[in-house]
Amino acid sequence: SISSKKASTKKAVVAPVASTKEEMERLTRTKVYLGVYSKLDESNDALLSPVSLRDAVCRLMAVEELESFSCVSTDILRDCHALLLHQVKRLGEIGIVVQKKKGAKANDIGRVWRRALSFVSPLVENYLKVVLSEGADFVSLHKSLRSLAEECCELVVASCWMCESIDVDFNNEVSTLLHLVNSCLSTCKQARAIDGKRRLEEMKRDESVVSSKDSVSSADRKDSLLFQCTLAASKCRADIECALSEHATDQEKLIDALTASARRATAATSTLMKVGSELRSSALGLSSASSKFGCSYLQFLSAWAGLCLSPWLFCTLGQARTILNSARESISSGRRNWGRHPPSLVESILLDLGEADLEGGLLGGFRSASEKLYRKVLIAVEEITNEYIGGMLRVHCLLGLARLAIASEPSDGSSAEELARDALESLESLGPSCADERSASLCVYPWRSQVLNGLVHSYHVCASRQLVAEACVRSSRPDDALEFLTEAVKDFPGNFEAALALASFNLRTVLDGTSENDNSTRTLLLKSAKMGKTKADPFALLGIWYERKGDSARARGCYQKALILNPSHPVAGRGLSRLMKISEIQHICEVAADRSSAVNGWAWRILGEYKISGDGDDTAAIVCFQQALRCKDIQAPQSDSLGVFYSDPKDMLEGESEEASRTWSALAMSYRRLGKYSAALRGYEAALASSSSGELSPDVFCGWAQVELDLGMYDEAAQKCSRVLMSLDAPRKIKRLAAYIQGESLLCLARVNIQQGKFGACFEHLNAGITMIAAQEKEGFRYCEAKLLGDLYSFAESIPCYVFDSSSEEKEGQLSSQILRKVDFIAKGESAYTTAMRLSQDQNDPEDEDAAYLVSAAATDLGTNLLAQARVICAALGEGSGGGPKASLAEISAESSLIKDLLARSINAYMAAVSARPEEAPAWCGLGCALLAVDPMLSQHSFCRAIEIDPSLADSWSNVSLLYANVNSEYCSETLDRLTSIEDTPLMWIGRGFLLEKTSRAWKEEGLAKESCLAKAADAYRAALQIGQDPAALLGLSLTCRRSGYDASGADAAYSAMAFETSKTESKTSISVHQHLTGGGNIGACLVHGLLQVEDGLSRPAGSEVAASMLADGSRTLAEAKERQSALMSELLPQKSVTESEIDIEAKATLIRSESEAFPSNSIARVAEKIATVDISAEREAGHTMSLRDARNAVCLNPDSGEVWLAFAHKLCAELADDPSPTDRECALVASLKARDLLYDRVVNATLVTPRRKATQGKSIEYSEKSVVSSLPHASLLSESLALIAWLDRTSEEKARESSALVSLQESLMIDPVNALALTTLSGNE
């Protein structure tokens, strides 16, 4: 009866079901306390020990005892969760403290973590597993439960990581525990997301909360970061464990699972870094949190996967280095922050192997560093006691060294074959059965699992045989290669890698013509495609086979299937690009480029070509080409086993792929089009270095030559063009382009030779360029070719006459044969320029701006050529010598019909240029130079017009300053000041020196002041020579550097004597160089040179041969100069019969007269009618008579002209209807206001070329009171604009404008009291 009573009592306690929350609380407490009491140990007085409490909570969740989980929300269970949470935390802290203890032994550390796992395991397996099965929604409602679950999982993952370095032998239950931990963490992650959404909604309802980020405390961030690291580490372990458990018997599926794990691990590293940067706090960083659970190291093992798969499958070089550095930091930080035992030898070796694989196998790595690491590991593996582990690591190193040897020995793979054979022999002595099975459940080291051991062994055997076969192929032993690959397939019939290697080898032999087994090759490819249905390689190779057979449809289908499986497959992508247009595969390339792959360079290259051809966006194309060049399939195709199939299967016999070279060339061309010439030059150099044949296509060489020409590398540009011209395969169009670029280069070289005084080399370069360009005449000149030919002929003006050597003797009273040959040489440029003008005028659209520009440029060059001929002849006749008649261009032209003819034709040519394009400043400047001998006033106007059009044109300022030099020193000085601010030119200092010479004449009585001015002039000429070796500066320095004498009895006699001798030497040297540069054309310079030669001879010891030679040379120079001067005084000047001019025979004829007299005024007036400014009143009348359309066009052409805007405003006012709309009146008012503002700005903002400065004594040229500026607008124009504004304001309906109209009328009448419109408007107001 007592026992039955006890049974009924027990049944009464368990059976009742709670109907209220209070009853559930009481019932749960009873069960927990009874459970703790039933497990009490009589020897232990603790009523609530942690173990008893844990077991009680676990039993409470038994389904047979309680069918509902509502008890989880009771206070007693929340208290239990809190107590257990603290206990779990204490266990983890105890383990870390013991690890950090100095001298802690591995056994002590293992015992602490084993005790922690023994406490947590029942909670995870019996309690959390049941509770968490309810889902994330249930867990999110019970924070204490979720906290306990996360803390238990963290302790399990941390325990496994901390004990791996000391090789603690856990039981196999850890494998199941890790799987449950991963499921638990996944559920908690979902619960956290639900909590976050709920918290966000609450924050939205709370208006006081501004940012959710600010509401997260530092403790919460630390907790979230630890959770993310735990989840990442658990995921890596669970992926490998899942692959081993689910695909242990299917090697193919196991490889697929491990490949997917490597892809996920690669992506997870970036995600973890992003999360770590968001959750980082002062309390804990990502590196420290990661090192507690080893997630960075585990991610490294999964992403690398180099022992069972190809290393770093989904990583670029930068990503791999980042992952590796994080793994190393995880090891070191774990020791520093958490007391983890130092890494084992195997852990360190794996890190070194991963680094060696990335440096040697990924694009951009340092192969030398990779080789050092492999050899370092070979030494380290000798210390490993486990034969299998050490042997496999040694084999991996040997295969890595073999790959490096193949990459560095493209022609011979003897050393690679030796290394691969050594690895194969080692593998024969090893086997999966040799592995140590301890700690297999941890899945960190692949050799601890029998399944992975077999895969590792198979992978290395297959890789060894493939490397031996590759070496045999490189050494021209295809039979041996076939034998090795066949044996690999026989040894591992189900191995996809071996089957694919054999199929690809057979396909290679078929493509290069060494085998004709098409059917067997197709069979092998189909077999490998069947074995690897998820692999893209066999389908891509099938596409190659069908493409070679000409079956484009099937080839396209195979390529598309391969790209579906692997969107960045290099063989399939290139094959599809050969069969389809770029626009059709643009989307495919974009998808491939978006993937993180090291072999999607083909996609980036095609996208770059599309950006150029389709969008014309060179900036985007540059980015695409740069990305392509970072990829392994572009930069190092030989490192890929399928790299031989990158080329067109029909052209494989032509040699290695030049894709990298072509990509560099395309990148360089894009840089060139953007004007980035230095970058383009480096691109072309890289293209040539990447070319296996050492050659580039002719069009690439032409682009390279153009870049070098723009950068001033003229010799190199000419050499590139010569390579194109000597090429037998270059198209005729490309050769013609190369000939033109070479002509430009030779002309630039001639300019350099002139600056260096190498006149013979200059003449040779000109002749070579002329020969090159003249050869194109057979096919008909183009404009640029004809103009360049004229430039080559015209540049001969800079060459001294003695270079044009002739066997004929000089004739008395006539020009020397050298002068005549020089003039004839220059004159050949006339026909070239005339041809260029004809070609530009033959265009269909005469109003085309480009055509007008071409006509103007050719006409300007023609005028310059004619003027150059006249200058050469005048220089030979003594122009510029001074000291007598016929020494100026005007005087010589008055006596010579030849000079008259050349000047007239030059003027006509410049007039044609101005007529074609009035806004061309060089044409106006040239016209001023040609008119200088005709009318200085018209010449001044032309120069000022050129300055008005282009204030930065230094030639215009230089010519104006020289024009003013003999007229007004102050004007000349101010012009030179402006020239100084524009360009550093020798003429700037030559003008200064000339003005200082003029100033020295004013100091007639004061010798010291005069010599001071001459010394300053000499300094100015020296400054000019520092810029360029100008003959005028040399002549000026020779004449001004001489000192007048020295006082032999003074205190500084020795210094004065030394200075005097130095000045004599400098004077003689300067005049000698001048004569060398000019060929002795200036008679005055010849006289000075002769005198200095005589002086030098007299200073030598009397009777010496040197003195006699110098005296003889000086006497001969003086005699020749006097003879030329006598001929100049005679009437025997060169004449020419009157012939028709190329441009305007009428204007030329008026300048040619038989008698010597001034140029007729009627001819000058005729020229002035075309170029002089129109009178203001005439402009105003013209503005009134033009149409509204003409006025609008004039505004578009001259938007900064107030006169044009005023004429436009007049036409708008005239077109206003009787009842105009507000819009029409507003347009007229805007035009009037614009005209007023522009005219007013020209009046109030007119400034001097240089600031006004006070003049002293009227003798110094360093001060100026006058300026050289354009004329101010007439007062009547500004008054007219104000009157128009007043009239429009008066006619407006707005009364507010009446007062402004009266103000404008008053201003208009104050400026011009007789303005008719203002008076009429004023009378209307009154």
CSV table of C-alpha atoms in Angstrom, one decimal, residues 11 188 329 579 712 723 739 916 954 970 996 1013 1190:
chain,number,residue,atom,x,y,z
A,11,LYS,CA,2.1,10.2,-11.0
A,188,CYS,CA,20.8,31.9,-34.2
A,329,GLU,CA,47.8,37.2,-38.4
A,579,LEU,CA,32.2,33.1,-84.2
A,712,GLY,CA,60.4,64.6,-79.4
A,723,ARG,CA,60.7,48.9,-90.1
A,739,ALA,CA,56.4,57.5,-95.0
A,916,ALA,CA,40.0,82.2,-96.6
A,954,ALA,CA,55.2,85.4,-79.9
A,970,GLU,CA,59.4,103.3,-75.8
A,996,LEU,CA,70.6,99.4,-75.2
A,1013,CYS,CA,75.0,100.5,-71.8
A,1190,ASP,CA,23.6,87.8,-91.1
